[in-house]
Amino acid sequence: MLMQTADTNATNGTVGQPITYEKIPTQIFADSKEASTAVALEIAELIRKKQKEGKMCVLGLATGSSPKTVYAKLVKMHREEGLSFKNVISFNLDEYYQMEPDSIYSYHRFMKEQLFNHVDIPKENYFIPDGTIPPAMLREYCISYENKINAVGGLDFQLLGIGGNGHVGFNEPGSLINSHTRLITLDHSTRAAAAMEFGGLHKVPRKAITLGVAPILSARRIVLLAWGERKASVIRSAVEGPVTERNPASYLQAHTNVSFVVDESAATELTRVKTPWAVDSVVWDNKMIKKAVTHLSQSLRKPILKLTDKDYNDNGMSDLLAQYGAGYEININVFNQLQHTITGWPGGKPNADDTNRPERAQPAKKRVLIFSPHPDDDIISMGGTFQRLVDQGHEVHVAYQTSGNIAVADDEALRFIDFVVDFNNGFGIDSPAANKLFLDAKEFLKHTKDSEIDTPEIRQVKGLLRQGEAKATCRFVGIPTKQAHFLNMPFYETGTVQKNPIGEEDIKIIENLIEEIKPHQIYAAGDFADPHGTHKVCWDAIEAALERCKHKNYMKDCWVWLYRGAWAEWDIHEIEMAVPMSPDQVLKKRRGIFKHQSQKDGVVFQGEDAREFWQRAEERNSATALLYDELGLAEYEAMEAFVRWRF
């Protein structure tokens, strides 16, 4: 569902007019799929309009995860609705330098796989910067690339993504508004964000060719896409902040026909979403009250029970007081709600009044199914709760949804195979097959090119390595390895970061496991920051399976709890169950994470955060506990938080 677009001009607060802080029209959709469909329809309409006029349609196209669904929708319209691209000329924003066009990391290959190979655009009509141009010819090449755009009349439509530091194209912070197509040195944060695709930061190119800010702004229409909470802060800065080279996306404020298209997660820092009562009148239901009061408490750095009527009046919440009376009564209500989320019994406390507890007392011993997208998400994201459930006598199963094989470094795989060979030799086991596997793997990894993916044998070795680490964690926590289920969902097994869409087989695997265990509790990863990431796809499969199972009798007694990963936590007003941990429990969780040795001391997909996963998890858990403490509740060493998902 499309939410109302903000006005582009701020008002002075006149009665009847909502105040807006947004300087760029911003459309908020429920999710990236709906948003992408809307953008694809706009592009298709433009193409058809130009066709009727007998004109070429000149598109500026982006790469990365954000536009993938847009391209998929355009391909579908081509196949099912006859949308033709014969009158389309396209220019891509950027390309890594130096980069061979057939590399699995190149934007040439990306665009062909995502769009060009599936539609009828003539090969001579699409242009992508050449990452192989000799250095001495770069300046001339960049000028000619921009001249080609001008020669066809300029860009009718420019599609953009946005980097975590505000870059558009590869115009990094510091780029000037009048910058043109050029070679640029990539910011460290940009390279870190791309490390996942490249299999490590050290493999990410340091430079790229990018269309400049000036030719981007010359497009007659611009649409910028942003998905996920990781983009929320930079979106707010670009939309509501000053125009600055520190956030190149803010230059778009100067364009007369631009829209930001974001999902709800990417919009969370916008004023109208974060503090809607400061922008317009709101419906003061319980959810809004809890959000407003916790925000007020955090902003003023005052415990909830110390908030005064003056605090409410001074911060745009006078109508809440008028509707519900004294602030103290509101404070008590919200404080009690937060207090009731805290429990040391995540599976429910037997023989206890559960009226105000997040979980049911019965059945006293529950069957619990923890879904872990990768082989370490269970212990990283909810290791303390996992341990509590086991210690309190519940039958806990863990379902590792994917093999996680692409996150294993090549030298780790070789070390693993080498051990098998040495083991066989040490015990007199004649295994020519193991010896051959080692030699073949060593030779392949020594000469592999960027355009090649790991062999099936190497991927299997990497998967077995991670499977062994997951089993070690289960033994450490205290469950038999027969309760560890390795699902190896097919969508993941492509050998590259780019995965297939979930299919019937993926959903059926989840459905069959739920049917087998008949759980009273399900825990699943609910961090959907990147809608094209593994966690989101894994959840989509779970959700589809739950939809099929929900009418069965055993599902009537099943509750689903969502946890988040090592990078972010639920907002305090969203949390419905908070499981505290003592200092000793935090250390035990750390030791459980250490069982995943292949993910320590140089993680393949480090991301922008240089810390190891145990450090990220501990910081997140301690921050959650500190927040409860600052709001005036009990002080704990750490907390893991959950939100209940309802059928």
XYZ file of C-alpha atoms in Angstrom:
647
model
C 0.000 0.000 0.000
C 1.293 3.431 -0.935
C 1.312 5.905 1.913
C 0.700 9.596 1.358
C 3.538 11.496 -0.271
C 4.845 14.399 1.774
C 4.519 17.942 0.479
C 7.773 19.310 -0.872
C 7.467 22.721 0.780
C 7.572 23.027 4.542
C 4.602 24.801 6.097
C 4.541 27.142 9.056
C 2.238 24.967 11.100
C -1.036 26.617 10.110
C -4.057 24.875 11.615
C -5.285 22.149 9.309
C -1.959 21.790 7.525
C 0.505 19.091 8.602
C 4.046 20.257 9.225
C 6.537 18.570 6.899
C 10.286 18.397 7.128
C 10.735 16.675 3.783
C 12.383 18.544 0.907
C 12.083 15.673 -1.571
C 8.776 13.923 -2.379
C 9.000 10.561 -0.648
C 6.681 7.624 -1.208
C 6.568 4.939 1.472
C 5.430 1.430 0.553
C 4.710 -1.508 2.808
C 7.597 -3.480 1.313
C 10.150 -3.419 -1.490
C 8.064 -5.686 -3.713
C 5.134 -3.253 -3.842
C 7.492 -0.323 -4.292
C 9.430 -2.032 -7.088
C 6.212 -2.884 -8.901
C 5.130 0.753 -8.834
C 8.475 1.920 -10.231
C 8.497 -0.764 -12.928
C 5.002 0.290 -13.995
C 6.168 3.919 -14.285
C 9.122 2.884 -16.454
C 6.881 0.676 -18.627
C 4.403 3.513 -19.072
C 7.207 5.826 -20.180
C 8.515 3.257 -22.684
C 5.046 2.766 -24.171
C 4.416 6.517 -24.316
C 7.629 7.035 -26.256
C 6.710 4.160 -28.567
C 3.400 5.823 -29.427
C 5.272 9.042 -30.150
C 7.765 7.185 -32.342
C 10.642 8.233 -30.092
C 13.463 6.459 -28.299
C 13.222 6.115 -24.514
C 16.544 6.874 -22.823
C 16.956 5.229 -19.430
C 19.680 5.642 -16.834
C 19.975 2.367 -14.931
C 21.441 1.366 -11.584
C 22.867 -1.856 -10.215
C 23.017 -3.375 -6.739
C 20.304 -5.136 -4.763
C 17.764 -2.294 -4.783
C 16.660 -2.407 -8.464
C 16.637 -6.190 -8.897
C 12.910 -6.562 -8.320
C 12.219 -3.630 -10.639
C 14.100 -5.426 -13.402
C 12.372 -8.713 -12.634
C 8.985 -7.011 -12.968
C 10.003 -5.429 -16.293
C 11.112 -8.831 -17.592
C 7.776 -10.292 -16.535
C 5.889 -7.521 -18.343
C 7.970 -8.183 -21.452
C 7.138 -11.889 -21.375
C 3.509 -11.710 -20.334
C 2.295 -8.330 -21.584
C 4.430 -7.804 -24.656
C 6.347 -4.820 -23.304
C 9.004 -4.161 -25.961
C 12.421 -2.618 -25.315
C 13.297 -2.109 -28.978
C 12.971 1.648 -28.604
C 15.002 1.769 -25.370
C 18.514 3.143 -25.063
C 20.095 2.654 -21.656
C 23.159 3.982 -19.888
C 24.389 2.447 -16.680
C 25.682 4.597 -13.876
C 28.937 2.904 -13.054
C 31.359 -0.012 -13.147
C 34.219 -1.172 -10.958
C 37.736 -0.478 -12.223
C 39.488 -2.549 -13.286
C 36.865 -5.161 -14.012
C 36.502 -7.698 -16.807
C 32.977 -7.688 -18.275
C 32.510 -11.460 -17.784
C 33.491 -11.359 -14.102
C 30.757 -12.513 -11.740
C 31.260 -9.184 -9.956
C 30.929 -6.945 -13.017
C 27.942 -4.716 -13.666
C 28.055 -5.789 -17.315
C 27.249 -9.305 -16.231
C 24.760 -8.101 -13.624
C 22.718 -6.135 -16.158
C 22.711 -8.949 -18.680
C 21.599 -11.512 -16.102
C 19.021 -9.252 -14.483
C 17.534 -7.564 -17.556
C 19.175 -7.380 -20.974
C 19.341 -11.127 -21.705
C 15.601 -11.456 -21.012
C 14.151 -8.619 -23.096
C 14.372 -7.501 -26.722
C 16.635 -4.491 -26.285
C 19.154 -4.373 -29.166
C 22.722 -5.015 -28.003
C 23.884 -1.800 -29.609
C 21.376 0.147 -27.482
C 22.748 -0.452 -24.003
C 25.900 1.098 -22.612
C 27.814 0.273 -19.445
C 31.110 1.907 -18.428
C 34.076 -0.195 -19.532
C 36.158 -1.296 -16.556
C 39.052 -2.395 -18.792
C 39.918 0.959 -20.357
C 43.675 1.662 -20.072
C 44.465 4.436 -17.567
C 45.876 6.715 -20.264
C 42.542 6.643 -22.134
C 40.216 7.070 -19.153
C 39.663 10.817 -19.339
C 38.789 10.694 -23.030
C 36.575 7.667 -22.485
C 34.585 9.327 -19.663
C 33.970 12.402 -21.820
C 32.806 10.238 -24.722
C 30.455 8.248 -22.462
C 28.721 11.415 -21.347
C 28.664 12.737 -24.925
C 26.785 9.625 -26.027
C 24.030 10.461 -23.534
C 23.837 14.025 -24.811
C 23.813 12.835 -28.423
C 20.552 10.922 -27.909
C 18.866 13.853 -26.176
C 19.736 13.153 -22.547
C 18.188 10.837 -19.990
C 14.404 10.630 -19.859
C 14.483 8.641 -16.629
C 17.279 7.964 -14.137
C 16.943 5.087 -11.657
C 19.131 5.378 -8.562
C 20.012 3.482 -5.449
C 21.705 5.030 -2.442
C 24.758 3.935 -0.506
C 24.987 3.867 3.242
C 27.113 7.021 3.055
C 24.729 8.771 0.658
C 26.510 8.028 -2.590
C 24.496 7.916 -5.818
C 26.203 6.048 -8.594
C 29.684 5.957 -7.133
C 29.680 9.670 -6.342
C 31.138 9.321 -2.875
C 30.937 11.962 -0.116
C 33.007 14.943 -1.232
C 31.711 14.778 -4.807
C 30.678 18.193 -6.094
C 27.290 19.017 -7.569
C 28.945 19.905 -10.889
C 31.052 16.706 -11.077
C 31.120 14.768 -14.336
C 31.830 11.190 -15.411
C 35.190 10.130 -14.006
C 37.305 7.551 -12.227
C 36.774 7.740 -8.477
C 38.374 6.130 -5.433
C 35.781 4.216 -3.463
C 35.097 5.087 0.154
C 36.001 2.397 2.680
C 32.375 2.073 3.775
C 31.328 1.451 0.158
C 33.928 -1.284 -0.241
C 32.952 -2.818 3.087
C 29.298 -2.909 2.030
C 30.316 -4.700 -1.186
C 32.529 -7.214 0.606
C 29.700 -9.732 0.791
C 29.373 -9.861 -3.001
C 33.121 -10.196 -3.486
C 33.808 -12.761 -0.794
C 35.895 -10.442 1.349
C 36.984 -6.809 1.615
C 40.411 -7.518 0.146
C 38.797 -8.571 -3.149
C 36.725 -5.403 -3.605
C 38.186 -2.980 -6.185
C 39.377 0.340 -4.837
C 38.204 2.389 -7.802
C 35.238 2.726 -10.137
C 34.034 4.694 -13.152
C 30.892 6.656 -12.345
C 28.487 9.011 -14.047
C 28.883 12.367 -12.312
C 26.331 14.274 -10.254
C 25.776 16.861 -13.005
C 24.635 14.370 -15.700
C 22.463 12.582 -13.121
C 20.718 15.849 -12.261
C 20.225 16.568 -15.956
C 17.795 13.632 -16.260
C 14.209 14.743 -16.825
C 12.901 12.339 -14.183
C 14.746 10.726 -11.249
C 13.570 7.933 -8.945
C 15.740 6.786 -6.035
C 15.107 3.422 -4.358
C 15.974 2.487 -0.775
C 15.104 -0.649 1.159
C 15.754 -1.631 4.742
C 16.514 -0.001 8.050
C 20.220 0.320 7.260
C 19.312 3.042 4.771
C 16.956 4.872 7.167
C 19.477 7.347 8.570
C 20.956 8.368 5.228
C 17.461 8.716 3.710
C 16.437 11.118 6.462
C 19.632 13.121 5.940
C 19.061 13.350 2.177
C 15.355 14.169 2.443
C 15.239 16.407 5.513
C 18.808 17.651 5.972
C 20.813 20.376 4.272
C 22.284 20.026 0.791
C 25.842 18.917 1.401
C 28.651 17.077 -0.336
C 28.801 14.854 2.741
C 25.596 13.228 1.494
C 25.585 13.423 -2.328
C 21.984 12.205 -2.465
C 20.989 15.522 -0.880
C 21.847 17.208 -4.197
C 18.592 15.735 -5.490
C 16.730 18.384 -3.474
C 17.572 20.727 -6.352
C 15.764 18.594 -8.940
C 12.221 19.524 -9.954
C 11.012 15.997 -10.830
C 12.459 13.536 -8.351
C 10.901 10.953 -6.034
C 12.373 8.799 -3.312
C 10.647 5.417 -3.206
C 11.285 3.581 0.060
C 9.899 0.709 2.079
C 8.664 1.109 5.647
C 12.000 0.040 7.123
C 13.966 2.651 5.180
C 11.450 5.313 6.260
C 11.728 4.722 10.003
C 13.953 7.764 10.661
C 11.771 10.225 8.736
C 10.104 12.648 11.125
C 6.590 11.763 9.973
C 7.293 8.104 10.795
C 9.581 8.353 13.817
C 7.588 11.069 15.606
C 4.321 11.446 13.674
C 2.722 13.406 16.526
C 5.224 16.195 15.810
C 3.967 16.468 12.229
C 0.212 15.947 12.339
C -2.592 14.729 14.570
C -2.456 11.003 15.283
C -4.719 8.313 16.631
C -3.535 7.704 20.172
C -3.978 3.941 20.327
C -1.865 1.829 22.661
C 0.866 1.221 20.080
C 1.261 4.933 19.371
C 1.231 5.838 23.063
C 3.958 3.306 23.838
C 6.063 4.577 20.933
C 5.629 8.229 21.914
C 6.285 7.796 25.632
C 9.404 5.656 25.168
C 10.704 8.152 22.608
C 10.030 11.051 24.971
C 11.802 9.264 27.789
C 14.823 8.531 25.610
C 14.957 12.045 24.160
C 14.837 13.729 27.571
C 16.994 11.029 29.199
C 14.460 10.699 31.984
C 12.968 7.466 33.337
C 9.379 6.991 32.234
C 7.978 7.405 35.739
C 9.661 10.821 36.026
C 8.039 12.328 32.934
C 5.820 15.322 33.761
C 2.824 16.991 32.158
C 5.187 19.794 31.119
C 7.384 17.272 29.281
C 4.365 16.123 27.300
C 3.205 19.663 26.509
C 6.653 20.893 25.517
C 7.171 18.034 23.078
C 4.032 18.086 20.946
C 2.017 15.600 23.002
C -0.500 17.893 24.669
C -3.402 16.249 22.826
C -2.409 12.929 24.420
C -2.759 14.536 27.841
C -6.084 16.066 26.850
C -7.373 12.678 25.748
C -6.087 10.490 28.584
C -5.614 12.822 31.542
C -2.567 13.175 33.765
C 0.821 12.193 32.433
C 1.534 10.079 35.490
C -1.269 7.659 34.597
C 0.124 7.327 31.086
C 3.585 6.764 32.540
C 2.359 3.951 34.799
C 0.565 2.252 31.923
C 3.594 2.235 29.610
C 5.987 1.309 32.418
C 3.877 -1.728 33.302
C 3.727 -2.835 29.665
C 7.516 -2.735 29.448
C 7.869 -4.519 32.769
C 5.664 -7.338 31.528
C 7.933 -7.989 28.538
C 10.819 -9.071 30.798
C 11.017 -12.780 31.560
C 13.648 -15.318 32.458
C 11.275 -18.023 31.223
C 11.103 -17.720 27.413
C 9.216 -21.001 27.211
C 6.735 -19.888 29.872
C 6.978 -20.361 33.642
C 5.278 -23.567 34.839
C 2.592 -23.314 37.520
C 2.658 -19.506 37.395
C 0.057 -16.880 36.651
C 0.810 -16.015 33.035
C -1.706 -13.166 32.717
C 1.022 -10.570 32.367
C 3.800 -12.800 31.035
C 4.850 -12.804 27.381
C 4.588 -16.611 27.113
C 2.057 -19.207 28.275
C 2.666 -21.392 31.286
C 1.160 -24.419 29.509
C 2.282 -26.760 28.219
C 5.039 -26.700 30.801
C 7.424 -28.575 28.509
C 7.249 -27.260 24.990
C 8.567 -28.458 21.660
C 10.605 -25.549 20.317
C 11.811 -25.061 16.751
C 14.504 -22.438 16.141
C 15.029 -21.488 12.498
C 18.552 -20.296 11.767
C 19.070 -18.876 8.241
C 22.832 -19.496 8.438
C 24.565 -22.103 10.607
C 25.396 -19.549 13.323
C 22.403 -17.196 13.536
C 20.845 -19.240 16.348
C 23.716 -18.770 18.768
C 24.608 -15.213 17.653
C 21.097 -13.805 17.763
C 19.426 -15.744 20.572
C 22.107 -17.865 22.193
C 21.101 -16.891 25.733
C 17.459 -17.720 25.091
C 18.462 -20.948 23.334
C 20.397 -21.948 26.454
C 17.524 -20.979 28.775
C 15.053 -23.087 26.794
C 17.343 -26.120 27.008
C 18.150 -25.613 30.705
C 14.442 -25.268 31.532
C 13.677 -28.668 30.038
C 12.071 -27.872 26.696
C 12.617 -30.075 23.660
C 14.594 -27.728 21.429
C 15.211 -28.326 17.729
C 17.328 -26.111 15.459
C 16.716 -25.927 11.711
C 19.699 -24.588 9.795
C 18.051 -23.364 6.636
C 21.097 -22.900 4.400
C 24.542 -24.445 4.174
C 26.312 -21.098 4.572
C 29.027 -22.432 2.274
C 29.799 -19.167 0.461
C 30.839 -17.592 3.777
C 33.805 -19.964 4.172
C 37.217 -18.733 3.050
C 39.116 -20.828 0.533
C 42.031 -21.499 2.886
C 39.605 -22.814 5.508
C 38.242 -25.311 2.968
C 41.754 -26.408 1.995
C 42.720 -26.819 5.647
C 39.632 -28.965 6.171
C 40.410 -31.230 3.190
C 44.066 -31.391 4.183
C 43.043 -32.621 7.622
C 40.973 -35.417 6.081
C 43.933 -36.492 3.938
C 46.309 -36.409 6.916
C 43.743 -38.246 9.054
C 43.491 -41.026 6.495
C 47.255 -41.276 6.161
C 47.749 -41.207 9.929
C 45.384 -44.125 10.471
C 46.401 -46.087 7.410
C 43.153 -45.463 5.554
C 43.663 -45.678 1.823
C 41.515 -42.997 0.228
C 42.623 -41.999 -3.294
C 39.359 -40.061 -3.671
C 40.203 -37.775 -0.743
C 43.726 -37.235 -2.066
C 42.379 -36.348 -5.509
C 39.801 -33.989 -4.010
C 42.528 -32.145 -2.138
C 44.782 -31.818 -5.165
C 41.923 -30.773 -7.465
C 40.657 -28.197 -4.963
C 44.132 -26.798 -4.428
C 44.700 -26.456 -8.160
C 41.291 -24.906 -8.786
C 41.598 -22.313 -6.034
C 45.114 -21.445 -7.155
C 44.016 -20.576 -10.696
C 40.364 -19.591 -10.248
C 39.157 -16.453 -12.035
C 36.552 -13.919 -10.979
C 34.193 -15.321 -13.616
C 34.262 -18.773 -11.999
C 32.377 -20.091 -9.001
C 33.502 -22.835 -6.638
C 33.150 -26.386 -7.876
C 30.295 -28.442 -6.363
C 32.893 -30.441 -4.419
C 34.432 -27.352 -2.839
C 30.992 -25.983 -1.976
C 30.121 -29.287 -0.335
C 33.332 -29.216 1.690
C 32.576 -25.680 2.854
C 29.035 -26.698 3.768
C 30.257 -29.696 5.774
C 32.675 -27.463 7.641
C 29.868 -25.160 8.736
C 27.624 -28.114 9.536
C 30.272 -29.464 11.897
C 30.510 -26.102 13.653
C 26.727 -25.966 14.097
C 26.731 -29.454 15.614
C 29.470 -28.379 18.005
C 27.297 -25.459 19.138
C 24.324 -27.759 19.716
C 26.435 -30.097 21.836
C 27.762 -27.091 23.758
C 24.263 -25.794 24.508
C 23.091 -29.265 25.428
C 20.853 -30.722 22.736
C 21.550 -33.968 20.852
C 22.701 -33.518 17.274
C 19.663 -35.498 16.099
C 17.693 -32.335 16.980
C 19.843 -30.300 14.587
C 18.196 -30.282 11.161
C 20.273 -29.256 8.143
C 17.760 -28.249 5.501
C 20.163 -27.097 2.753
C 17.398 -25.158 1.046
C 17.892 -25.273 -2.731
C 17.417 -21.538 -3.368
C 20.769 -20.889 -1.681
C 22.887 -23.391 -3.594
C 24.002 -21.237 -6.517
C 27.620 -20.904 -5.458
C 27.341 -17.097 -5.569
C 25.899 -14.349 -3.390
C 23.099 -13.972 -5.946
C 20.452 -16.522 -4.933
C 17.492 -18.014 -6.707
C 13.953 -17.056 -5.668
C 12.362 -19.455 -3.223
C 10.500 -22.284 -4.888
C 8.050 -25.011 -4.012
C 10.835 -27.320 -2.847
C 12.117 -24.723 -0.350
C 8.673 -24.174 1.126
C 7.923 -27.893 1.281
C 11.114 -28.556 3.257
C 9.989 -26.071 5.925
C 6.412 -27.348 5.906
C 7.506 -30.970 6.352
C 9.752 -30.106 9.312
C 6.985 -28.168 11.062
C 4.639 -31.102 10.461
C 7.221 -33.504 11.900
C 7.979 -31.544 15.089
C 4.560 -29.967 15.704
C 6.132 -27.147 17.744
C 4.570 -25.077 20.501
C 7.093 -22.331 19.803
C 8.857 -21.238 16.632
C 11.732 -18.753 16.619
C 12.767 -17.184 13.313
C 15.018 -14.385 12.061
C 12.989 -11.217 11.679
C 15.707 -8.828 10.528
C 14.624 -7.844 7.044
C 17.046 -4.954 6.556
C 17.985 -6.249 3.133
C 14.922 -7.681 1.406
C 17.173 -9.510 -1.052
C 19.336 -11.031 1.690
C 19.254 -14.594 2.926
C 17.354 -13.813 6.131
C 14.429 -12.270 4.277
C 14.239 -15.107 1.751
C 14.401 -17.674 4.554
C 11.549 -15.901 6.338
C 9.492 -15.806 3.150
C 9.773 -19.594 2.974
C 8.765 -19.935 6.637
C 5.827 -17.579 6.209
C 4.604 -19.505 3.156
C 4.890 -22.785 5.043
C 3.056 -21.365 8.069
C 0.250 -20.180 5.807
C -0.196 -23.769 4.641
C 0.009 -25.230 8.152
C -1.953 -22.671 10.157
C -5.300 -24.478 9.937
C -3.942 -27.716 11.400
C -4.867 -28.503 14.985
C -1.327 -28.470 16.382
C -0.725 -24.974 14.999
C -3.498 -23.546 17.163
C -1.135 -23.917 20.104
C 1.966 -22.620 18.328
C 3.394 -19.131 18.888
C 5.964 -17.580 16.553
C 8.684 -15.287 17.913
C 11.001 -13.188 15.732
C 14.566 -12.357 16.718
C 17.048 -10.027 15.063
C 20.672 -10.437 14.033
C 23.974 -9.049 15.207
C 23.568 -5.632 13.582
C 20.337 -4.184 14.953
C 17.621 -4.671 17.548
C 13.887 -4.127 17.716
C 12.817 -0.659 18.775
C 11.894 -0.618 22.438
C 8.190 0.015 21.777
C 8.069 -3.076 19.521
C 9.611 -5.572 21.963
C 7.155 -8.103 23.374
C 9.590 -10.446 25.124
C 12.968 -9.505 26.616
C 15.091 -12.319 28.051
C 17.760 -11.054 30.479
C 21.235 -12.572 30.764
C 23.703 -12.517 33.625
C 27.426 -11.841 33.069
C 28.102 -15.595 33.200
C 25.397 -16.263 30.617
C 26.883 -13.635 28.308
C 30.282 -15.348 28.527
C 28.724 -18.736 27.846
C 26.978 -17.365 24.769
C 30.339 -16.007 23.597
C 31.912 -19.443 23.944
C 29.046 -20.905 21.923
C 29.690 -18.405 19.121
C 33.373 -19.366 19.208
C 32.405 -22.855 18.011
C 32.017 -21.291 14.569
C 35.738 -21.042 13.933
C 35.396 -20.411 10.195
C 33.586 -17.162 11.013
C 36.277 -15.816 13.354
C 39.432 -13.815 12.731
C 38.521 -12.410 9.344
C 34.929 -13.107 8.346
C 34.342 -13.367 4.597
C 31.255 -11.146 4.738
C 32.395 -8.666 7.366
C 30.236 -5.793 6.174
C 30.934 -2.251 7.374
C 31.401 -3.401 10.981
C 34.976 -4.595 11.572
C 34.091 -6.362 14.819
C 33.582 -10.096 15.085
C 30.069 -11.448 15.491
C 30.399 -12.141 19.212
C 31.389 -8.521 19.782
C 28.450 -7.217 17.761
C 26.022 -9.494 19.581
C 27.283 -8.524 23.026
C 27.124 -4.815 22.217
C 23.558 -5.181 20.960
C 22.423 -7.232 23.956
C 24.052 -4.887 26.481
C 22.546 -1.859 24.715
C 19.062 -3.361 25.013
C 19.564 -3.955 28.730
C 20.903 -0.425 29.180
C 17.858 1.025 27.434
C 15.491 -0.779 29.815
C 17.593 0.527 32.701
C 17.493 4.123 31.406
C 13.715 3.923 31.041
C 13.583 3.142 34.751
C 13.275 -0.646 34.771
C 15.532 -3.273 36.328
C 19.226 -3.243 35.421
C 20.602 -6.357 33.714
C 23.908 -7.232 32.089
C 22.320 -7.993 28.715
C 19.002 -8.816 27.043
C 17.790 -10.621 23.943
C 14.566 -9.237 22.493
C 11.720 -10.751 20.493
C 8.544 -9.698 18.742
C 5.625 -12.066 18.358
C 4.402 -12.732 14.816
C 0.703 -13.490 14.656
C -1.047 -15.581 12.038
